[in-house]
Short mmCIF file of C-alpha atoms in Angstrom, two decimals:
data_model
loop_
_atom_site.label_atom_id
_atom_site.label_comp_id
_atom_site.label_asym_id
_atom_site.label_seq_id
_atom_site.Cartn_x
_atom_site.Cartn_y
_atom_site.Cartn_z
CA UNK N 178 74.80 -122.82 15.84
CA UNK N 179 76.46 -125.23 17.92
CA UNK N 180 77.40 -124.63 21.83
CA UNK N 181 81.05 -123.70 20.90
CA UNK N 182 80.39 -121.51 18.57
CA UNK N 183 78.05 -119.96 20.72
CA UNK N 184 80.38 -120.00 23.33
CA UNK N 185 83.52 -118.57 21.44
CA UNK N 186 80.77 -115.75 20.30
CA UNK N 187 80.00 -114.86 23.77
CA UNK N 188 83.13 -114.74 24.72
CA UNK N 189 84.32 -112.39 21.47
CA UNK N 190 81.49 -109.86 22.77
CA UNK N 191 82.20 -110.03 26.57
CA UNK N 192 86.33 -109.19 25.25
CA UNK N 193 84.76 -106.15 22.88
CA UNK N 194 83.43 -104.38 25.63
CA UNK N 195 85.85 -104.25 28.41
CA UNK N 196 88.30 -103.20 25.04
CA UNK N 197 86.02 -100.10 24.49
CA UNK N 198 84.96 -99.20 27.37
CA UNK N 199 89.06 -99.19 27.57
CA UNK N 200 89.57 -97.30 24.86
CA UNK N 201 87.16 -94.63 25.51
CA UNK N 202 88.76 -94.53 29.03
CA UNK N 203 91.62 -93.62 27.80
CA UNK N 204 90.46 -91.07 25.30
CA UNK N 205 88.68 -89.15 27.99
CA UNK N 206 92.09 -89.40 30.02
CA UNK N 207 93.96 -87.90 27.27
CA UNK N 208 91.35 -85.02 26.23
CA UNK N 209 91.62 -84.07 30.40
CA UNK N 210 95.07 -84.03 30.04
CA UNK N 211 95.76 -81.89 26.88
CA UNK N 212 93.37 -79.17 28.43
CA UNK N 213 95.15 -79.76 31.65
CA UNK N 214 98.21 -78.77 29.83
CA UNK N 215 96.54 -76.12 27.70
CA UNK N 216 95.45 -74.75 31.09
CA UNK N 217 98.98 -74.84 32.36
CA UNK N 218 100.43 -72.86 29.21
CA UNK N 219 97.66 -70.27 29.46
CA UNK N 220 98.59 -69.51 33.44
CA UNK N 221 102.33 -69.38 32.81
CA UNK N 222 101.50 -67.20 30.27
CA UNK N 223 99.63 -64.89 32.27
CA UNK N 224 101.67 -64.98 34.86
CA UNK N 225 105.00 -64.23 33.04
CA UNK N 226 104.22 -61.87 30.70
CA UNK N 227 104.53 -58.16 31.46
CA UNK N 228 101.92 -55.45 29.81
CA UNK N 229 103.68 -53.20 27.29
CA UNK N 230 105.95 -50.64 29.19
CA UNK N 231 105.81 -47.79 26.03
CA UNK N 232 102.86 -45.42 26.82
CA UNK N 233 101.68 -42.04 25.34
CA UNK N 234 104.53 -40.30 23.63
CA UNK N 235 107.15 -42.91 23.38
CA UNK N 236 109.98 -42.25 21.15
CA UNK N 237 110.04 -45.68 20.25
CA UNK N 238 106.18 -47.12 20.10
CA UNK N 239 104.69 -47.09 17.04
CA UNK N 240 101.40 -47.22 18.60
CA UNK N 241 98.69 -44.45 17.36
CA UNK N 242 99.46 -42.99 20.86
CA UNK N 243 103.13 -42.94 20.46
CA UNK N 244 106.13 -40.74 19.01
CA UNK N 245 107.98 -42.31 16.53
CA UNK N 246 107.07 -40.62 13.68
CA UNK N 247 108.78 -37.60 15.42
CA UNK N 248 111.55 -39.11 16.28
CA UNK N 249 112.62 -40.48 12.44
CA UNK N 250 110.93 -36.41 11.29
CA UNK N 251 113.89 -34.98 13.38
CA UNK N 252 116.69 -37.94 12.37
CA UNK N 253 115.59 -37.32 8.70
CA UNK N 254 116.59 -33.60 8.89
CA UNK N 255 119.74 -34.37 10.81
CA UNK N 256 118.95 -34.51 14.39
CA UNK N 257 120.72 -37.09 16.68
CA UNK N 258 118.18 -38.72 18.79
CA UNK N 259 118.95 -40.45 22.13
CA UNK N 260 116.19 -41.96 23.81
CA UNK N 261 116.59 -43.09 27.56
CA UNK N 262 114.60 -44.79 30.50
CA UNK N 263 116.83 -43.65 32.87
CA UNK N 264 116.85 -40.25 34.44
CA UNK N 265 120.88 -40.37 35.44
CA UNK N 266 122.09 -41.78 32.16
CA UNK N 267 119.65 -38.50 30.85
CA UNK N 268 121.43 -35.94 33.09
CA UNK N 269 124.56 -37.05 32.36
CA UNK N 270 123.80 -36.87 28.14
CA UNK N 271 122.46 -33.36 28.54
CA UNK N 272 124.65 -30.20 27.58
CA UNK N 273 124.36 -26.64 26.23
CA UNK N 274 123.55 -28.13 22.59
CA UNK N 275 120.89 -30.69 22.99
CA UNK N 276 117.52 -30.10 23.71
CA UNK N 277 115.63 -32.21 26.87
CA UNK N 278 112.48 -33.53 25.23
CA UNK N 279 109.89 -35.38 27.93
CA UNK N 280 106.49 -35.87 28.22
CA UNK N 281 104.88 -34.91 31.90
CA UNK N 282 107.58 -36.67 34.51
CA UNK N 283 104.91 -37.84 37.01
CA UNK N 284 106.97 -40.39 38.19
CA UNK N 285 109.74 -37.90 39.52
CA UNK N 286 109.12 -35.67 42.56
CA UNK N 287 109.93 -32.21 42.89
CA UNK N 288 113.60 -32.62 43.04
CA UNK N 289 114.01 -34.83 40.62
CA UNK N 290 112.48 -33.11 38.02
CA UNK N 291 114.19 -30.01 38.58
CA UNK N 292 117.80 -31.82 39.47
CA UNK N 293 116.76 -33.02 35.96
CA UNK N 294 116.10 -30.00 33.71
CA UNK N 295 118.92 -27.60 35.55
CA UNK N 296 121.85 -28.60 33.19
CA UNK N 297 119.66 -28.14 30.21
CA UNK N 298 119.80 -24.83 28.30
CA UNK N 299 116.59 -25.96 26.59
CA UNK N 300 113.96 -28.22 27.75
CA UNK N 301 110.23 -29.54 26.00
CA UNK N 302 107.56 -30.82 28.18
CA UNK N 303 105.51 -33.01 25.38
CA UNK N 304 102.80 -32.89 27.95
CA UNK N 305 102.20 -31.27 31.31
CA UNK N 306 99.50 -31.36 34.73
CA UNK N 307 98.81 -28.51 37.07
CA UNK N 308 101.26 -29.55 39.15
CA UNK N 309 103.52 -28.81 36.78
CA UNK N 310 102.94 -26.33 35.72
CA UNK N 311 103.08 -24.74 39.33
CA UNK N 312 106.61 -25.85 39.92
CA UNK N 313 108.08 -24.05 37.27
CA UNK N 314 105.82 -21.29 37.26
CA UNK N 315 104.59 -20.45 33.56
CA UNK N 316 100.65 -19.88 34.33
CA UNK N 317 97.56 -21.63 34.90
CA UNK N 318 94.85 -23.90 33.02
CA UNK N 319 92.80 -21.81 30.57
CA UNK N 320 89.14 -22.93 29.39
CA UNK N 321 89.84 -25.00 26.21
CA UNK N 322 88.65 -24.21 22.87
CA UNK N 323 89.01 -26.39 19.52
CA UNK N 324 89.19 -23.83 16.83
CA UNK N 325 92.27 -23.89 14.85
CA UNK N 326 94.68 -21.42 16.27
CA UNK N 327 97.83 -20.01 14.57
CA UNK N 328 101.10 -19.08 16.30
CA UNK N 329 100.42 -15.02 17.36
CA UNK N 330 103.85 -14.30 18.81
CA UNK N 331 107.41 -13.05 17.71
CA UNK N 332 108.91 -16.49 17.85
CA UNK N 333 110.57 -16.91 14.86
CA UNK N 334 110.72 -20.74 14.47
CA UNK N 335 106.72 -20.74 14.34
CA UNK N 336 106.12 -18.54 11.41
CA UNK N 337 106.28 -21.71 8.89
CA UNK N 338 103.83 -24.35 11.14
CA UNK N 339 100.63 -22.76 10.34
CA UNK N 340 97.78 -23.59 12.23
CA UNK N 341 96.79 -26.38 14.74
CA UNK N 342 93.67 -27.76 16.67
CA UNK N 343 94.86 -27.76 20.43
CA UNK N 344 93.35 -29.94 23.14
CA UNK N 345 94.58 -27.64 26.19
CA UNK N 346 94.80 -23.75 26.86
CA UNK N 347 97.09 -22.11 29.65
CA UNK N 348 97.26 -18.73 30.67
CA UNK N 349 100.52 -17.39 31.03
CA UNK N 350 102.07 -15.93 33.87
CA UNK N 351 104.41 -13.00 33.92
CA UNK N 352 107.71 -13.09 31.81
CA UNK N 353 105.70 -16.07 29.85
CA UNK N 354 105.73 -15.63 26.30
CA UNK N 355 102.20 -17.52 24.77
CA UNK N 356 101.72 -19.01 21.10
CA UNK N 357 99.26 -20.20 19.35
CA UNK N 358 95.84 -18.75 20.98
CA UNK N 359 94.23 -15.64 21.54
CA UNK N 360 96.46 -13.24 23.76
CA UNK N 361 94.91 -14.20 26.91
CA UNK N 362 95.55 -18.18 26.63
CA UNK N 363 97.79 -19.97 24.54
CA UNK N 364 98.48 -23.58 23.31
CA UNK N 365 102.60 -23.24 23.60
CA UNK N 366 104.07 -21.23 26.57
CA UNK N 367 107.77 -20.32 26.62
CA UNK N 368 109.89 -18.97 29.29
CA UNK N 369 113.41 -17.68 28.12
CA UNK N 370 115.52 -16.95 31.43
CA UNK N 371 118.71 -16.98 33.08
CA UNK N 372 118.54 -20.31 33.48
CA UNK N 373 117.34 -21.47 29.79
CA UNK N 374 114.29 -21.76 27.30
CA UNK N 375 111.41 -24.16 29.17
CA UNK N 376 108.62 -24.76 26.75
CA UNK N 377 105.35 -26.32 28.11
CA UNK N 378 103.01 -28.13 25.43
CA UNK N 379 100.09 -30.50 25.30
CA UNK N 380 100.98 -32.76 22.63
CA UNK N 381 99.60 -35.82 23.82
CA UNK N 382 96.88 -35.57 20.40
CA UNK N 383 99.00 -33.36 18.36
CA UNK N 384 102.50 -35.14 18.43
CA UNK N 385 100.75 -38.86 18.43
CA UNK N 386 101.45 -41.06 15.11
CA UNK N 387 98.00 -41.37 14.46
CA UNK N 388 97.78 -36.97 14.56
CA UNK N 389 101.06 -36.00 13.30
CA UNK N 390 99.85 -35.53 9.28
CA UNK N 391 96.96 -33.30 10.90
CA UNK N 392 97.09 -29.55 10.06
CA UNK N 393 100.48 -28.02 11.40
CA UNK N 394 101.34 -30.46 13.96
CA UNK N 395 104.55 -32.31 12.44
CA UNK N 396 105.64 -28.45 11.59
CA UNK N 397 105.17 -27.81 15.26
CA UNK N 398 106.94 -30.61 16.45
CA UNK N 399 109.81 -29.91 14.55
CA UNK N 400 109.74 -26.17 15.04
CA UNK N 401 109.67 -27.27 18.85
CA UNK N 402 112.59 -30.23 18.92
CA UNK N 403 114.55 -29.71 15.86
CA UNK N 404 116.25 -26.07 17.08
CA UNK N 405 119.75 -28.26 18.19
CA UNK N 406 121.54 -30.89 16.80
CA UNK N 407 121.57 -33.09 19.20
CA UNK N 408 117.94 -34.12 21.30
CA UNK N 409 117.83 -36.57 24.69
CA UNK N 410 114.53 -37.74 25.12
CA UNK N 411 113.54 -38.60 28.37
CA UNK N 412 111.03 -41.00 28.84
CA UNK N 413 109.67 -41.50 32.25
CA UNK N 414 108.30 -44.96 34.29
CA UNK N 415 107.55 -46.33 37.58
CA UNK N 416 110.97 -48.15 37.06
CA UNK N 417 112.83 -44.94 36.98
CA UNK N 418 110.94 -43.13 39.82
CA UNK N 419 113.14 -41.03 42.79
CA UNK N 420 109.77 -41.41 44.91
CA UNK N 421 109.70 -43.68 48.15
CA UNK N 422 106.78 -44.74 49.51
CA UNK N 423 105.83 -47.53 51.54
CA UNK N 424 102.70 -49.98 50.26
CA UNK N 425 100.08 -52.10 52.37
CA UNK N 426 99.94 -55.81 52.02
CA UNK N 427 97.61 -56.50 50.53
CA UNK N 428 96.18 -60.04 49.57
CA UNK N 429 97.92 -60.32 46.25
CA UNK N 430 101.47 -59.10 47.55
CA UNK N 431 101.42 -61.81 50.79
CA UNK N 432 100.41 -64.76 48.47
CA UNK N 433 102.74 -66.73 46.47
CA UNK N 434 103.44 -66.68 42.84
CA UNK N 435 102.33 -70.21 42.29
CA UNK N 436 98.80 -69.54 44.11
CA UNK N 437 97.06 -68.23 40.95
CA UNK N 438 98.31 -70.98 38.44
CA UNK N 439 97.16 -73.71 40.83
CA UNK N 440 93.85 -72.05 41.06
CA UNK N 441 93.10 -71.87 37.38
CA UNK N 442 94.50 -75.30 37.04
CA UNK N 443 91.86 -76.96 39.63
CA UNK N 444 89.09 -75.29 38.06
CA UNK N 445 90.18 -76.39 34.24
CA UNK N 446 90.33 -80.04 35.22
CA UNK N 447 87.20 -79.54 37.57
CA UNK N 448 85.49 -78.70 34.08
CA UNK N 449 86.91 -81.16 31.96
CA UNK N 450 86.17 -83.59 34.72
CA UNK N 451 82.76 -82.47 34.72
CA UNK N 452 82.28 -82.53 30.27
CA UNK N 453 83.70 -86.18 30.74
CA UNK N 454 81.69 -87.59 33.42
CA UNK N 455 78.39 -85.60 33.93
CA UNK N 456 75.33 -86.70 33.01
CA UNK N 457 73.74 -85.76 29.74
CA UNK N 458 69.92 -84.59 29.74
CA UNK N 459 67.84 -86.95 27.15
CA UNK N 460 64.28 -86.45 26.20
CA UNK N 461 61.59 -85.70 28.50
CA UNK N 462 59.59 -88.92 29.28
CA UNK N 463 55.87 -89.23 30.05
CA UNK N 464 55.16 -91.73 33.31
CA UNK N 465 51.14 -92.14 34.43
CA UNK N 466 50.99 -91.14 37.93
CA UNK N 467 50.42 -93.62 40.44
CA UNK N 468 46.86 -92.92 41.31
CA UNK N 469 43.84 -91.22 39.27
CA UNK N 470 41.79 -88.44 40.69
CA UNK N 471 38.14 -88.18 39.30
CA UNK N 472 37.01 -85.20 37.98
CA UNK N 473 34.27 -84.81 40.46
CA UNK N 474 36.88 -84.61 43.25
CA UNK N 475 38.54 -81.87 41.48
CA UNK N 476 35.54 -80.26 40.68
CA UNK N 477 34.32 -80.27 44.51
CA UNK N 478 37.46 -79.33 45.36
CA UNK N 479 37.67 -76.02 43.94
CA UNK N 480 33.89 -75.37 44.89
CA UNK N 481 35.12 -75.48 48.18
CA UNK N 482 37.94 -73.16 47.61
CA UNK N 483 35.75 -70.54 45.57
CA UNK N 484 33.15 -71.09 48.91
CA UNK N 485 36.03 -70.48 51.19
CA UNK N 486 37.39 -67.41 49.39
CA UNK N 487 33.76 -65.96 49.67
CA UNK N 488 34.49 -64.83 45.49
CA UNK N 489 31.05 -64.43 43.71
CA UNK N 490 32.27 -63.31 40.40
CA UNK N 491 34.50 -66.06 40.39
CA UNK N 492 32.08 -68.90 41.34
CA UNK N 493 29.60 -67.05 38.64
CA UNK N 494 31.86 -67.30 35.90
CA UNK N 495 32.60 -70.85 36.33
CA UNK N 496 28.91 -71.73 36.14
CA UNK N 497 28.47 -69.80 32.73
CA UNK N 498 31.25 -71.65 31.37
CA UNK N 499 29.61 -74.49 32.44
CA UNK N 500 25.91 -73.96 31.13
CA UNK N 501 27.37 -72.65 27.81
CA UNK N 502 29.05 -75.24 27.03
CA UNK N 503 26.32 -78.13 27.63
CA UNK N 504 23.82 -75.94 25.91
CA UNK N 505 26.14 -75.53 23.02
CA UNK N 506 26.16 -79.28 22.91
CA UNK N 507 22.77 -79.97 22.88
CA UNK N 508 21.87 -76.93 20.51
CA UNK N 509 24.09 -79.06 17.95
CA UNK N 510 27.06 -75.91 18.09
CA UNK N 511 31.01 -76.29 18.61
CA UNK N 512 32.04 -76.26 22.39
CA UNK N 513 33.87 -73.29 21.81
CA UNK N 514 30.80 -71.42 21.03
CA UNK N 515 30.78 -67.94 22.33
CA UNK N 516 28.18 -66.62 25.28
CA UNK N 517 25.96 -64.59 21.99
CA UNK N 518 26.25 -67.21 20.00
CA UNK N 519 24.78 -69.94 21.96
CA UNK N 520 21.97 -67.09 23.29
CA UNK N 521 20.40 -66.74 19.69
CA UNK N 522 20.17 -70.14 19.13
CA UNK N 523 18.65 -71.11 22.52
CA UNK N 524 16.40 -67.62 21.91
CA UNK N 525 15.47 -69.76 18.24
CA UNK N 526 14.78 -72.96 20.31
CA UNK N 527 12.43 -71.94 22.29
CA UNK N 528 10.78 -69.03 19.93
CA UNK N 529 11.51 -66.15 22.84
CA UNK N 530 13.15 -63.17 21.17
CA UNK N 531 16.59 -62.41 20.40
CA UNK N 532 18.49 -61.29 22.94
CA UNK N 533 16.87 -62.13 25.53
CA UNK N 534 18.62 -64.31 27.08
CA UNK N 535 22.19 -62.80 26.38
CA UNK N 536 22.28 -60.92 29.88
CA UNK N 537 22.01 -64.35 31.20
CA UNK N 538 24.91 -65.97 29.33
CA UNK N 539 26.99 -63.17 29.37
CA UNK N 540 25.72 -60.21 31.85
CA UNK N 541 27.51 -58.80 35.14
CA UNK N 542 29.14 -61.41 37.51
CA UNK N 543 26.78 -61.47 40.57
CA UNK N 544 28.41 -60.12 43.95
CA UNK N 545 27.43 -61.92 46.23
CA UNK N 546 26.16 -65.33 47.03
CA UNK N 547 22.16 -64.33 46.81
CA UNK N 548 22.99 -63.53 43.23
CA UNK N 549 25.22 -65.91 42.49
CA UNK N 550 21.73 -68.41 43.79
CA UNK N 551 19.29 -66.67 41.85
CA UNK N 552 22.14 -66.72 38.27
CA UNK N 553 22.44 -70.57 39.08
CA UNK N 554 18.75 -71.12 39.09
CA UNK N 555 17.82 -69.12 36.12
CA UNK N 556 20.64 -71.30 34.10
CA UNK N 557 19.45 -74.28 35.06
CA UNK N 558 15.95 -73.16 34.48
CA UNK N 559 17.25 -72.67 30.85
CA UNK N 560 19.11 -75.58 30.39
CA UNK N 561 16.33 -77.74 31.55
CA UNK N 562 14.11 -75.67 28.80
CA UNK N 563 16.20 -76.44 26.15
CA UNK N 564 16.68 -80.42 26.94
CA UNK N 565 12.46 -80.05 27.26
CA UNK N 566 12.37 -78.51 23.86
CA UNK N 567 14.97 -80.74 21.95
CA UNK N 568 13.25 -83.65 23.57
CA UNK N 569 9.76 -82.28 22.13
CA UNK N 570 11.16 -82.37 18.93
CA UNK N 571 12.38 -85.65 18.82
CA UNK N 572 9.31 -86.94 19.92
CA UNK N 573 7.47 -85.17 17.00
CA UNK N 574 9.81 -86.15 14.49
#
């Protein structure tokens, strides 16, 4: 090849790899950039979107733990159904001939709830608490039981539902009329007064959409909220509370909105940074150390050790290991010979019986260094025996 060609051929290469080292520049730029981005959707997202206001017994969730299928029961035999989030545009839909359906207003105080159900003639709590139940005075928690219960009580609107699996008892208190239980605790308590019909009811189970086709409970519901033609349903929230209260700062509330975006932006790129620039592990590789240690360093250097630390047993050990192996070597056996094995073939050597010498090879470690003497002496006793013996027979051979 002649010195231009060479040189134009140099010169191709040395333009190649700036040009991909370019290239893969840029490719790592745009990978840290579309997770940058990606990052950037993901936080907005999290940010912006608001969890699902419709909770238990929501007229309009069709959720297992909601109420629609109740709502589109009554509508199918003719009831008018009004659902609202807001407890003035309730009050001011209420009249003698709709019924006030809510679940338990735990959002409202006092007041509120009963500024709420005054105008009603007839009002359904879907669900109650204690508390609750103490304000408008129709009894008290009763121990729970699960067996199916029918309704047990002159109301004339339950004699078609049949029976149903309750999750909560109450007791009722005077004037109360109970249904569906035993006498002394009922599932449904009713209070007809002056002032109108209040019906308390755990329904948060029975009148779900996942529960409703269960035993009597769509007959209940029905028998419950299908009496008028007309039915506002309540449903209560946090937005629609009457309660004032004053919160702590707290971290969260003092720092800004665009704090926790930011955050999970800097450590997305940190990490894409990191894929794009950190060092990849390869194979191990095997380098000789610098300097070489003989084994009779190492050897003397544990001796002193074993001295040091005063251990016997130990020290003992180590010199079996020792004597077995060289006499396994010389008796013509593998290394890995164990302590019996190399005892009946040195007991064969040197026509002693067998056994004989297996409480040498492989008896109690001594404790302490006058035995530890006397086992070292008797091994090398042996060893020098057999290296006599094997010597004797090479002679005579």
């Amino acid at each position: 090849m002649s010195d231009l060609a060479q040189g134009e051929a140099a010169t191709s290469t040395a333009e190649r790899a700036p040009r991909g080292r370019r290239s893969r520049g840029l490719i790592g730029w745009a990978i840290v950039a579309a997770l940058v981005l990606g990052g950037v959707f993901v936080a907005i997202q999290v940010g912006v979107r608001m969890p699902d206001q419709r909770g238990s017994l929501d007229p309009e969730s069709a959720r297992d733990t909601g109420a629609m299928a109740i709502a589109q029961i009554l509508r199918d035999n003719g009831a008018e159904v009004s659902v609202f989030r807001s407890r003035t545009d309730a009050l001011r839909a209420v009249d003698d001939d709709a019924t006030l359906v809510m679940s338990n207003p735990y959002t409202l105080s006092d007041e509120g709830i009963l500024e709420l159900i005054e105008p009603a003639e007839r009002v359904v709590f879907l669900s109650t608490s204690t508390h609750l139940l103490s304000l408008l005075r129709m009894g008290d928690n009763a121990t729970p039981e699960f067996a199916p219960v029918s309704a047990e009580c002159d109301s004339p609107e339950f004699a078609d539902v049949g029976t149903i699996r309750p999750d909560r008892l109450f007791t009722p208190a005077a004037g109360v009329e109970g249904c569906f239980g035993d006498g002394d605790a009922a599932a449904v308590l009713i209070d007809d007064s002056a002032e109108g019909t209040r019906i308390v009811v755990e329904g948060a189970r029975l009148f779900s959409n996942a529960s409703l086709a269960d035993d009597g409970n769509a007959a209940l519901a029905l028998a419950l909220l299908g009496q008028t033609e007309r039915v506002v349903w309540y449903v209560p929230s946090f937005a629609d509370t009457d309660i004032e209260g004053e919160t702590e700062d707290t971290l969260g509330s003092l720092t800004p909105g665009w704090v926790t975006p930011a955050i999970l932006l800097l450590m997305i790129a940190g990490v894409a940074a990191a894929l794009w620039r950190g060092r990849r592990f390869g194979p191990l590789v095997a380098e000789t150390l610098p300097v070489t240690v003989r084994a009779s360093e190492t050897m003397h250097g544990r001796a002193r050790l074993t001295a040091k630390a005063g251990d016997a047993a130990h020290a003992g050990e180590a010199i079996r290991d020792g004597s077995r192996r060289r006499l396994a070597r010389r008796l013509g056996l593998a290394v890995s010979a164990g302590a019996e094995e190399v005892a009946d073939a040195a007991a064969d050597r040197l026509r002693v019986p067998r056994g004989s010498l297996h409480a040498l090879l492989a008896g109690a470690p001594p404790v302490d260094d006058a035995s530890l003497i006397d086992l070292a002496r008797r091994l090398q006793e042996l060893e020098n025996a057999v290296e006599a013996s094997s010597f004797t027979e090479g002679r005579s051979e």
